[in-house]
Amino acid sequence: MSEAVKSKEAVLKAPFGPYLVAKGLLKPGQWEEARSRGDGDLADSLRALVGLGYLEEEALLRELSEYTGLPPAPPESLAEPLEAMEGLTYEFLKMNRLVPIGREGDRLEVALADPFNFGALDSLAQLTGLAIQPWLAVEERILRKVESDYGLGSRGLESLANNQFGELEAGGLDSLDELSSEAPVIRLLNFLVDRAVSLGASDIHVEPQENHLRVRYRIDGVLHERERLDKNFHAPLTSRVKIMAQLNIAERRLPQDGRINLKVGGRNLDLRVSTLPTTYGESVVLRLLYRDTLSWELSGVGVSPVQLKRILELIARPHGLILVTGPTGSGKTTTLYCALKQINSPDAKTITIEDPVEYRLAGVNQIQVNAAIGLTFASGLRSILRQDPDIILVGEIRDAETAGIAIHSALTGHMVFSTLHTNDAPGAVTRLQDMGVDSYLISSALTTVMAQRLVRKLCPQCRKPAKVDHDILARHGIQAEPGQYTIYAGGGCDECGQRGYQGRIGIFEMMEITDAVRELINQQSDTESLRQLALKQGMRTLRQDGWLKVQAGVTSLEEVLRVTSV
């Protein structure tokens, strides 16, 4: 063990979690929740603290530095490329979240995210034959440098392309199966998933083009092309994904869906896999679900204190129908899961039927739709009612049958949550009527409708003041008094990958079904009439809620206008 490690170990006088609690930085329950998310692993628990929003990453770094006596790594040492050291592998550094940042004689300077990982430091000393001088750094910067100095990079991808993948078509399925299990293909897939995690991407899109294979990552809701690979990668890479997701590698003419469970860099990760036949071959999309960083708090998804208070009152009722509306990828399911988490308890039976089951909830009975065997939302919902549930979540209301059963469930003593694809909250009523649901049933069962969108959050490191154009505000229906606030725009820095944004947050439009609204529903009034009444009763539109987040410096005006229409 190096002298640096010995001196570091000597300062660990008390467990770090209780240390944070004793300083008042955490509540005892918050530390326990982070530990449960980390499955007892300290590094994973610290990551969960940040993911849950209990402690900022920079603040955690400061506390680690004070606690261990280790200094933070100089920012320039993480930004400048360093020649890769022989004997150190990308996988080892990625797994242990550490990276060399400099060398002085027989001493190797290393940036690490977990100062308690003594085994990794010992291994590093043995691999290099050097004394180790540890420095602290946030995980994201370390992973970025590992990828830059030790990842595949363009040269690595070119060398992989030199494998004889072009001959596999003549070899048939046996050759394809064999090639998909070879180290270069496995390493390429690992590289793509690792890069997606380090970028904070929600999806990986692998798309065959005429002369190349395009790889794009959806980061904060926007697609970014990062890799353009040799076309010969396509078949073995697609087959590797299919094998891991337990799909049929011989079937290339029909869409397929599957799931992969992974642990990447110490993080629990679910990959939802979708394949789709296109002109130049199968397009593959992998959606990344980060199980260990979902906060499960409604306040964490962007609900304001006033909205939160009212939502908690509504979901505490014994029965009723609550709908969340918005397009695909707008965060509807996350909001519903957070609401379920609030009211789920040992004395209530909760059952969900979803397509797919995105997150696992302890104590909740979750059902995966399987249309191939006749398990649809409607048939599953009928069976759920025979299980005597108190709370029901229907992943999506897609047809009149499902809508009718959900509404009758709400009228017969069940609390029902579900989603609809509509542009705004008042439009949900019209959508149900168009499905053929009687207006008197809608008005009797429906409790509230909440529309939502996701907007990108400004990077706090590089946001910059922006000029307020009141003509633009007026043109988009935003009422604002001059000179009473400062708004910001995105800049661009290393922290956010020069995007100006980092992370996303929800904006919401909440329409409560009051007696006056029920009367309009029974009269089969149009969406605009419902909207005007809801506005008079205090409903805040998506754009208005977004404007409040613009004034708070959370997002930009351009971002709010991008995702809203009114």
XYZ file of C-alpha atoms in Angstrom:
566
model
C 0.000 0.000 0.000
C 1.414 3.398 -0.971
C 2.209 6.099 1.583
C -0.557 8.267 0.119
C -3.094 5.534 0.726
C -1.848 4.927 4.266
C -2.129 8.593 5.182
C -5.588 8.754 3.648
C -6.753 5.665 5.489
C -5.575 7.165 8.783
C -8.004 10.085 8.612
C -11.093 7.881 8.251
C -12.128 8.162 11.891
C -15.899 7.821 11.398
C -18.186 6.579 8.588
C -18.704 9.265 5.980
C -22.516 9.102 5.895
C -22.998 9.815 9.627
C -20.322 12.506 9.239
C -22.522 14.311 6.669
C -25.564 13.876 8.902
C -23.687 15.240 11.934
C -22.739 18.342 9.939
C -26.401 18.941 9.088
C -25.853 18.437 5.366
C -28.126 15.397 5.281
C -31.098 14.115 7.198
C -30.672 10.585 8.622
C -33.419 9.232 6.380
C -31.728 10.655 3.292
C -28.480 8.854 3.991
C -30.313 5.568 4.573
C -32.199 5.960 1.302
C -28.954 6.593 -0.574
C -27.380 3.512 1.036
C -30.328 1.358 -0.004
C -30.008 2.655 -3.586
C -26.309 1.830 -3.512
C -26.895 -1.731 -2.250
C -24.497 -1.053 0.611
C -21.646 0.044 -1.701
C -20.249 3.376 -0.508
C -19.327 4.726 -3.939
C -22.789 3.895 -5.294
C -24.373 5.447 -2.192
C -22.472 8.705 -2.743
C -23.575 8.733 -6.379
C -27.156 8.166 -5.278
C -26.921 11.182 -2.945
C -26.218 13.359 -5.968
C -28.788 11.628 -8.161
C -31.489 12.053 -5.529
C -30.704 15.753 -5.281
C -29.745 15.646 -1.602
C -26.245 17.013 -2.188
C -24.608 18.781 -5.117
C -21.632 16.986 -6.634
C -19.267 19.909 -6.008
C -20.426 20.150 -2.391
C -19.853 16.434 -1.938
C -16.353 16.839 -3.377
C -15.582 19.617 -0.854
C -16.781 17.477 2.040
C -14.764 14.493 0.841
C -11.703 16.710 0.615
C -12.181 18.026 4.138
C -12.926 14.565 5.492
C -10.017 12.740 3.856
C -7.463 15.533 3.622
C -7.084 14.907 -0.102
C -7.044 18.023 -2.341
C -9.321 18.478 -5.364
C -7.554 17.880 -8.685
C -6.610 21.047 -10.600
C -9.206 21.586 -13.361
C -6.535 21.931 -16.043
C -5.146 18.468 -15.228
C -8.501 16.934 -16.157
C -8.872 18.984 -19.338
C -5.435 18.345 -20.878
C -4.893 14.999 -22.680
C -2.277 12.678 -21.218
C -0.598 9.846 -23.094
C -2.130 6.526 -22.093
C 0.044 4.420 -19.797
C 0.887 0.898 -20.857
C -0.760 -1.733 -18.670
C -3.792 0.373 -17.774
C -7.037 -0.566 -19.490
C -10.135 1.461 -20.249
C -12.280 -1.102 -18.404
C -10.177 -0.975 -15.199
C -10.160 2.816 -15.030
C -13.857 3.097 -15.913
C -14.918 0.530 -13.343
C -12.902 2.162 -10.545
C -13.623 5.773 -11.587
C -10.006 6.933 -11.571
C -7.564 8.274 -14.162
C -3.894 9.327 -14.283
C -3.473 13.103 -14.527
C 0.298 13.476 -14.285
C 3.623 11.927 -13.336
C 6.612 13.236 -11.422
C 9.508 10.822 -11.289
C 8.353 7.627 -9.611
C 5.100 9.178 -8.385
C 1.854 8.881 -10.383
C -0.819 11.506 -9.796
C -4.307 10.075 -10.047
C -7.743 11.710 -9.949
C -10.413 9.546 -8.301
C -14.063 9.833 -7.390
C -14.017 7.298 -4.569
C -11.216 7.927 -2.047
C -12.279 4.839 -0.090
C -11.459 2.387 -2.891
C -8.140 1.273 -1.400
C -8.062 -1.963 -3.400
C -8.093 -0.110 -6.715
C -5.258 2.170 -5.602
C -3.185 -0.820 -4.513
C -3.841 -2.506 -7.868
C -2.843 0.675 -9.662
C 0.424 0.836 -7.723
C 1.174 -2.784 -8.637
C 0.285 -2.316 -12.321
C 2.476 0.769 -12.743
C 5.204 0.117 -10.175
C 4.817 3.729 -9.034
C 3.818 5.435 -5.809
C 0.289 6.803 -6.051
C -0.605 10.409 -5.245
C -4.442 10.612 -5.168
C -6.468 13.726 -5.957
C -10.253 14.111 -5.747
C -12.490 14.914 -8.732
C -16.155 14.606 -9.648
C -17.022 11.389 -11.428
C -18.242 12.972 -14.665
C -14.901 14.705 -15.309
C -12.984 11.520 -14.565
C -15.111 9.461 -16.948
C -14.709 12.090 -19.640
C -10.925 11.942 -19.317
C -10.892 8.131 -19.217
C -12.854 8.112 -22.455
C -10.553 10.724 -24.012
C -7.252 9.101 -22.978
C -8.133 5.398 -22.922
C -11.406 4.970 -24.863
C -11.712 3.596 -28.362
C -11.595 6.976 -30.071
C -11.451 7.261 -33.831
C -8.248 5.200 -34.178
C -9.659 2.407 -32.061
C -12.811 2.293 -34.123
C -10.795 2.138 -37.322
C -8.772 -0.776 -35.993
C -11.933 -2.624 -35.011
C -13.345 -2.078 -38.497
C -10.382 -3.979 -39.907
C -11.872 -7.188 -38.512
C -13.365 -9.207 -41.370
C -16.985 -8.321 -40.598
C -17.731 -7.850 -44.274
C -17.540 -11.601 -44.856
C -20.235 -12.547 -42.374
C -23.152 -12.400 -44.820
C -21.755 -15.353 -46.742
C -21.211 -17.281 -43.530
C -24.872 -17.216 -42.520
C -26.331 -17.137 -39.020
C -23.637 -19.308 -37.486
C -20.953 -16.804 -38.493
C -23.114 -13.931 -37.312
C -23.685 -15.535 -33.930
C -19.966 -16.247 -33.581
C -18.854 -12.754 -34.605
C -21.350 -11.077 -32.258
C -19.668 -12.859 -29.345
C -16.142 -11.780 -30.290
C -14.218 -9.309 -28.136
C -14.169 -6.404 -30.665
C -17.963 -6.327 -30.949
C -18.456 -6.676 -27.195
C -15.942 -3.903 -26.623
C -17.689 -1.642 -29.150
C -21.102 -2.114 -27.522
C -19.597 -1.511 -24.080
C -17.963 1.625 -25.425
C -21.259 2.973 -26.799
C -23.144 2.306 -23.554
C -20.308 3.754 -21.447
C -20.231 6.868 -23.583
C -24.022 7.251 -23.284
C -23.793 7.015 -19.494
C -20.943 9.514 -19.294
C -22.884 11.929 -21.532
C -26.054 11.496 -19.471
C -27.902 10.296 -22.582
C -31.386 8.789 -22.401
C -31.187 6.896 -25.723
C -28.662 5.422 -28.142
C -29.752 5.364 -31.805
C -27.823 2.989 -34.071
C -28.969 3.761 -37.602
C -27.663 2.121 -40.801
C -27.159 4.521 -43.700
C -26.199 3.746 -47.285
C -22.430 3.886 -46.736
C -21.931 4.044 -42.970
C -23.452 3.323 -39.572
C -24.614 6.414 -37.697
C -24.701 6.487 -33.876
C -26.625 9.287 -32.165
C -27.278 9.986 -28.495
C -30.354 11.749 -27.143
C -29.058 14.132 -24.479
C -31.598 16.215 -22.571
C -34.174 15.470 -25.252
C -32.033 16.478 -28.260
C -30.200 14.069 -30.600
C -26.434 14.477 -31.097
C -24.388 12.502 -33.621
C -21.104 11.358 -32.063
C -19.957 8.296 -34.050
C -19.974 7.465 -37.739
C -18.869 3.834 -37.994
C -17.914 1.474 -40.779
C -21.032 -0.154 -42.272
C -19.550 -3.600 -41.521
C -20.167 -3.022 -37.807
C -23.916 -3.094 -38.300
C -24.777 -6.794 -38.477
C -22.526 -8.080 -35.633
C -23.407 -5.133 -33.369
C -27.148 -5.571 -33.968
C -26.857 -9.301 -33.336
C -24.940 -8.695 -30.108
C -27.728 -6.428 -28.854
C -30.378 -8.987 -29.880
C -28.611 -11.833 -28.098
C -28.311 -9.828 -24.877
C -31.988 -8.803 -25.121
C -33.031 -12.408 -25.888
C -34.434 -11.500 -29.296
C -34.454 -13.571 -32.491
C -31.291 -12.774 -34.465
C -32.679 -14.568 -37.532
C -35.700 -12.253 -37.765
C -34.793 -9.049 -39.593
C -38.107 -8.263 -41.305
C -40.234 -7.480 -38.239
C -39.792 -5.045 -35.318
C -38.718 -6.590 -32.015
C -38.582 -5.324 -28.433
C -36.554 -6.547 -25.481
C -34.712 -5.577 -22.346
C -31.158 -5.785 -20.970
C -30.131 -5.372 -17.332
C -26.602 -4.075 -16.776
C -24.341 -2.581 -14.149
C -22.223 0.084 -15.839
C -19.516 1.843 -13.858
C -21.192 0.765 -10.649
C -24.613 2.049 -11.752
C -27.719 -0.111 -12.089
C -29.000 0.307 -15.620
C -31.936 -1.040 -17.623
C -31.748 -0.922 -21.421
C -35.007 -1.058 -23.354
C -34.202 -2.375 -26.823
C -36.214 -1.725 -29.976
C -35.313 -2.923 -33.478
C -37.023 -1.695 -36.637
C -36.407 -2.807 -40.251
C -35.429 0.116 -42.508
C -34.224 0.494 -46.088
C -30.558 -0.087 -45.213
C -31.054 -2.620 -42.418
C -32.346 -2.752 -38.873
C -32.362 0.457 -36.843
C -31.682 -0.189 -33.149
C -32.645 2.110 -30.289
C -31.512 1.478 -26.725
C -33.309 3.522 -24.057
C -31.318 3.899 -20.851
C -33.224 3.827 -17.561
C -31.130 4.813 -14.561
C -32.726 2.900 -11.699
C -30.465 4.312 -8.983
C -30.925 8.040 -9.613
C -34.690 8.529 -9.807
C -35.579 10.758 -6.862
C -39.209 9.556 -6.575
C -40.112 13.032 -5.283
C -42.678 15.152 -7.118
C -40.757 18.281 -6.175
C -37.719 16.776 -7.902
C -39.461 16.620 -11.297
C -40.311 20.328 -11.268
C -43.718 20.533 -9.577
C -44.033 23.891 -7.792
C -44.800 24.035 -4.041
C -48.370 25.231 -4.706
C -49.000 22.487 -7.272
C -47.382 19.899 -5.007
C -49.629 20.775 -2.074
C -52.745 20.373 -4.182
C -51.544 17.156 -5.862
C -50.848 15.547 -2.492
C -54.380 16.428 -1.382
C -55.890 14.953 -4.563
C -53.961 11.674 -4.562
C -54.809 11.118 -0.892
C -58.486 10.717 -1.835
C -59.882 7.168 -1.732
C -61.069 7.144 -5.351
C -61.011 9.063 -8.601
C -59.181 9.235 -11.943
C -56.009 11.307 -12.348
C -54.601 11.716 -15.858
C -51.180 12.929 -16.954
C -50.978 14.003 -20.594
C -48.237 14.856 -23.039
C -46.270 13.430 -25.973
C -43.964 10.426 -25.790
C -40.841 11.183 -23.764
C -42.342 14.063 -21.787
C -41.876 12.404 -18.386
C -45.468 11.274 -17.771
C -44.524 7.854 -16.377
C -41.938 9.332 -14.012
C -44.531 11.736 -12.604
C -47.008 8.899 -12.052
C -44.372 6.759 -10.328
C -43.545 9.654 -8.006
C -47.235 10.020 -7.162
C -47.518 6.271 -6.504
C -44.481 6.419 -4.241
C -46.237 9.091 -2.161
C -49.323 6.991 -1.418
C -47.993 3.430 -1.600
C -48.199 1.820 1.841
C -48.451 -1.667 3.406
C -52.172 -1.234 4.091
C -53.091 -0.519 0.448
C -52.841 -2.877 -2.520
C -51.359 -1.230 -5.608
C -51.342 -2.870 -9.054
C -49.977 -1.438 -12.299
C -50.320 -2.579 -15.893
C -47.723 -1.058 -18.211
C -46.088 -1.378 -21.610
C -43.288 -1.654 -20.731
C -42.644 -1.784 -16.979
C -39.995 0.933 -16.797
C -39.106 0.968 -13.094
C -39.513 -1.554 -10.299
C -41.423 -0.283 -7.268
C -41.065 -2.153 -3.971
C -44.411 -3.368 -2.646
C -46.244 -2.762 -5.941
C -47.628 -5.538 -8.164
C -46.553 -4.659 -11.714
C -47.860 -6.306 -14.893
C -46.236 -6.196 -18.330
C -48.650 -5.984 -21.285
C -48.202 -8.841 -23.752
C -50.552 -8.455 -26.699
C -49.163 -11.613 -28.354
C -50.891 -13.760 -25.717
C -53.947 -11.545 -25.326
C -52.793 -9.586 -22.266
C -53.807 -6.064 -23.275
C -54.497 -3.016 -21.139
C -58.234 -3.748 -21.247
C -58.066 -7.481 -20.496
C -55.421 -6.978 -17.832
C -57.431 -4.214 -16.186
C -60.481 -6.448 -15.941
C -58.390 -9.098 -14.184
C -56.816 -6.505 -11.893
C -60.243 -5.570 -10.540
C -60.738 -9.163 -9.354
C -57.592 -8.793 -7.230
C -59.310 -6.254 -4.924
C -56.825 -3.384 -5.438
C -56.984 0.039 -3.778
C -54.750 1.855 -6.264
C -54.421 1.118 -9.992
C -51.997 2.540 -12.541
C -52.813 2.022 -16.219
C -49.753 2.850 -18.308
C -51.790 4.411 -21.100
C -55.438 4.736 -22.138
C -55.360 3.827 -25.819
C -58.929 2.819 -26.650
C -62.533 3.125 -25.575
C -62.566 -0.226 -23.769
C -59.600 0.636 -21.569
C -60.993 4.129 -20.937
C -64.389 2.732 -19.936
C -62.943 0.176 -17.502
C -60.595 2.776 -15.957
C -63.453 5.212 -15.412
C -65.763 2.570 -13.953
C -62.917 1.528 -11.643
C -62.599 5.104 -10.401
C -66.381 5.262 -9.837
C -66.397 2.047 -7.799
C -63.949 3.052 -5.109
C -60.488 2.829 -6.694
C -57.828 5.488 -7.123
C -56.778 5.224 -10.781
C -53.763 6.850 -12.459
C -53.176 6.841 -16.206
C -51.797 8.772 -19.182
C -53.176 10.135 -22.444
C -51.482 11.573 -25.525
C -52.970 15.073 -25.745
C -51.369 18.480 -26.232
C -52.819 20.094 -23.111
C -54.894 19.356 -20.031
C -58.352 20.446 -21.308
C -57.822 18.340 -24.441
C -57.930 15.152 -22.338
C -61.678 15.572 -21.827
C -62.319 15.922 -25.565
C -60.078 12.932 -26.259
C -62.090 10.707 -23.914
C -65.330 11.927 -25.496
C -63.935 11.144 -28.961
C -63.228 7.613 -27.739
C -66.942 7.235 -27.024
C -66.930 7.632 -23.239
C -70.135 9.251 -21.972
C -69.638 12.807 -20.712
C -71.467 12.162 -17.437
C -69.043 9.315 -16.656
C -66.028 11.540 -17.393
C -67.315 14.350 -15.179
C -68.116 11.946 -12.355
C -64.812 10.024 -12.342
C -62.182 12.536 -13.407
C -60.433 14.332 -10.539
C -57.675 16.275 -12.271
C -55.678 16.384 -15.508
C -52.037 17.434 -15.580
C -50.255 18.133 -18.867
C -46.473 18.267 -18.864
C -43.367 18.800 -20.974
C -39.656 18.550 -20.256
C -37.373 21.542 -20.760
C -33.589 21.532 -20.607
C -32.016 23.145 -17.554
C -29.390 25.809 -18.068
C -25.871 24.793 -17.099
C -25.183 26.749 -13.874
C -21.490 27.025 -14.775
C -21.885 28.891 -18.060
C -25.355 30.458 -18.181
C -25.258 34.121 -19.147
C -27.755 37.009 -18.878
C -29.951 37.429 -21.928
C -31.812 40.395 -23.318
C -35.554 40.436 -22.681
C -37.540 41.163 -25.840
C -40.989 42.171 -24.628
C -42.386 42.095 -28.160
C -41.555 38.371 -28.312
C -43.078 37.814 -24.881
C -46.290 39.592 -25.871
C -46.469 37.738 -29.181
C -46.339 34.440 -27.283
C -48.906 35.470 -24.688
C -46.486 36.002 -21.784
C -47.293 38.953 -19.558
C -44.147 40.408 -17.992
C -43.323 43.762 -16.433
C -40.066 45.370 -17.689
C -37.018 45.440 -15.430
C -38.239 43.168 -12.640
C -36.144 40.085 -13.384
C -33.076 38.733 -15.145
C -33.367 35.910 -17.622
C -30.515 33.716 -18.872
C -29.403 31.865 -21.982
C -27.103 28.900 -22.432
C -23.399 29.474 -22.924
C -21.175 26.461 -23.349
C -18.424 24.923 -21.231
C -16.672 21.628 -20.534
C -19.155 20.825 -17.762
C -22.100 20.676 -20.166
C -20.198 19.471 -23.234
C -20.522 22.953 -24.831
C -24.310 22.527 -25.015
C -25.252 25.250 -22.509
C -27.745 22.901 -20.873
C -27.443 20.103 -18.342
C -30.379 17.937 -17.262
C -34.121 18.468 -17.695
C -37.051 19.534 -15.554
C -40.811 19.435 -16.013
C -43.249 22.245 -16.678
C -46.885 21.570 -15.826
C -50.457 22.598 -16.604
C -52.890 21.386 -13.956
C -56.656 21.470 -14.524
C -58.809 20.488 -11.569
C -62.293 19.151 -12.281
C -64.429 21.560 -10.263
C -68.240 21.659 -10.270
C -68.167 24.376 -12.939
C -65.845 22.302 -15.131
C -68.081 19.246 -14.645
C -71.044 21.245 -15.871
C -69.202 22.179 -19.074
C -68.147 18.549 -19.573
C -71.765 17.410 -19.252
C -72.699 20.024 -21.827
C -70.031 18.560 -24.149
C -68.354 21.953 -24.467
C -65.287 22.237 -26.684
C -61.685 22.293 -25.499
C -61.328 26.080 -25.738
C -64.345 26.656 -23.469
C -62.876 24.282 -20.902
C -59.540 26.056 -21.182
C -60.994 29.514 -20.632
C -62.919 28.365 -17.561
C -59.863 26.621 -16.122
C -57.793 29.785 -16.637
C -60.394 31.846 -14.795
C -60.200 29.373 -11.938
C -56.429 29.792 -11.664
C -54.945 27.184 -14.013
C -51.427 28.028 -15.136
C -50.637 27.037 -18.725
C -47.520 25.115 -19.716
C -45.992 28.282 -21.139
C -46.821 30.309 -18.031
C -45.291 27.655 -15.783
C -42.253 27.598 -18.041
C -41.950 31.391 -17.833
C -41.752 31.160 -14.042
C -38.809 28.755 -14.433
C -37.219 31.174 -16.911
C -37.486 33.978 -14.326
C -35.967 31.672 -11.718
C -32.941 31.107 -13.970
C -33.661 27.390 -14.334
C -34.195 27.341 -18.107
C -34.204 29.698 -21.079
C -37.056 31.410 -22.874
C -36.044 29.712 -26.147
C -36.347 26.318 -24.499
C -39.859 27.021 -23.160
C -41.044 28.321 -26.531
C -39.537 25.243 -28.208
C -41.714 22.755 -26.285
C -44.959 24.734 -25.841
C -47.594 26.092 -28.180
C -49.768 28.124 -25.774
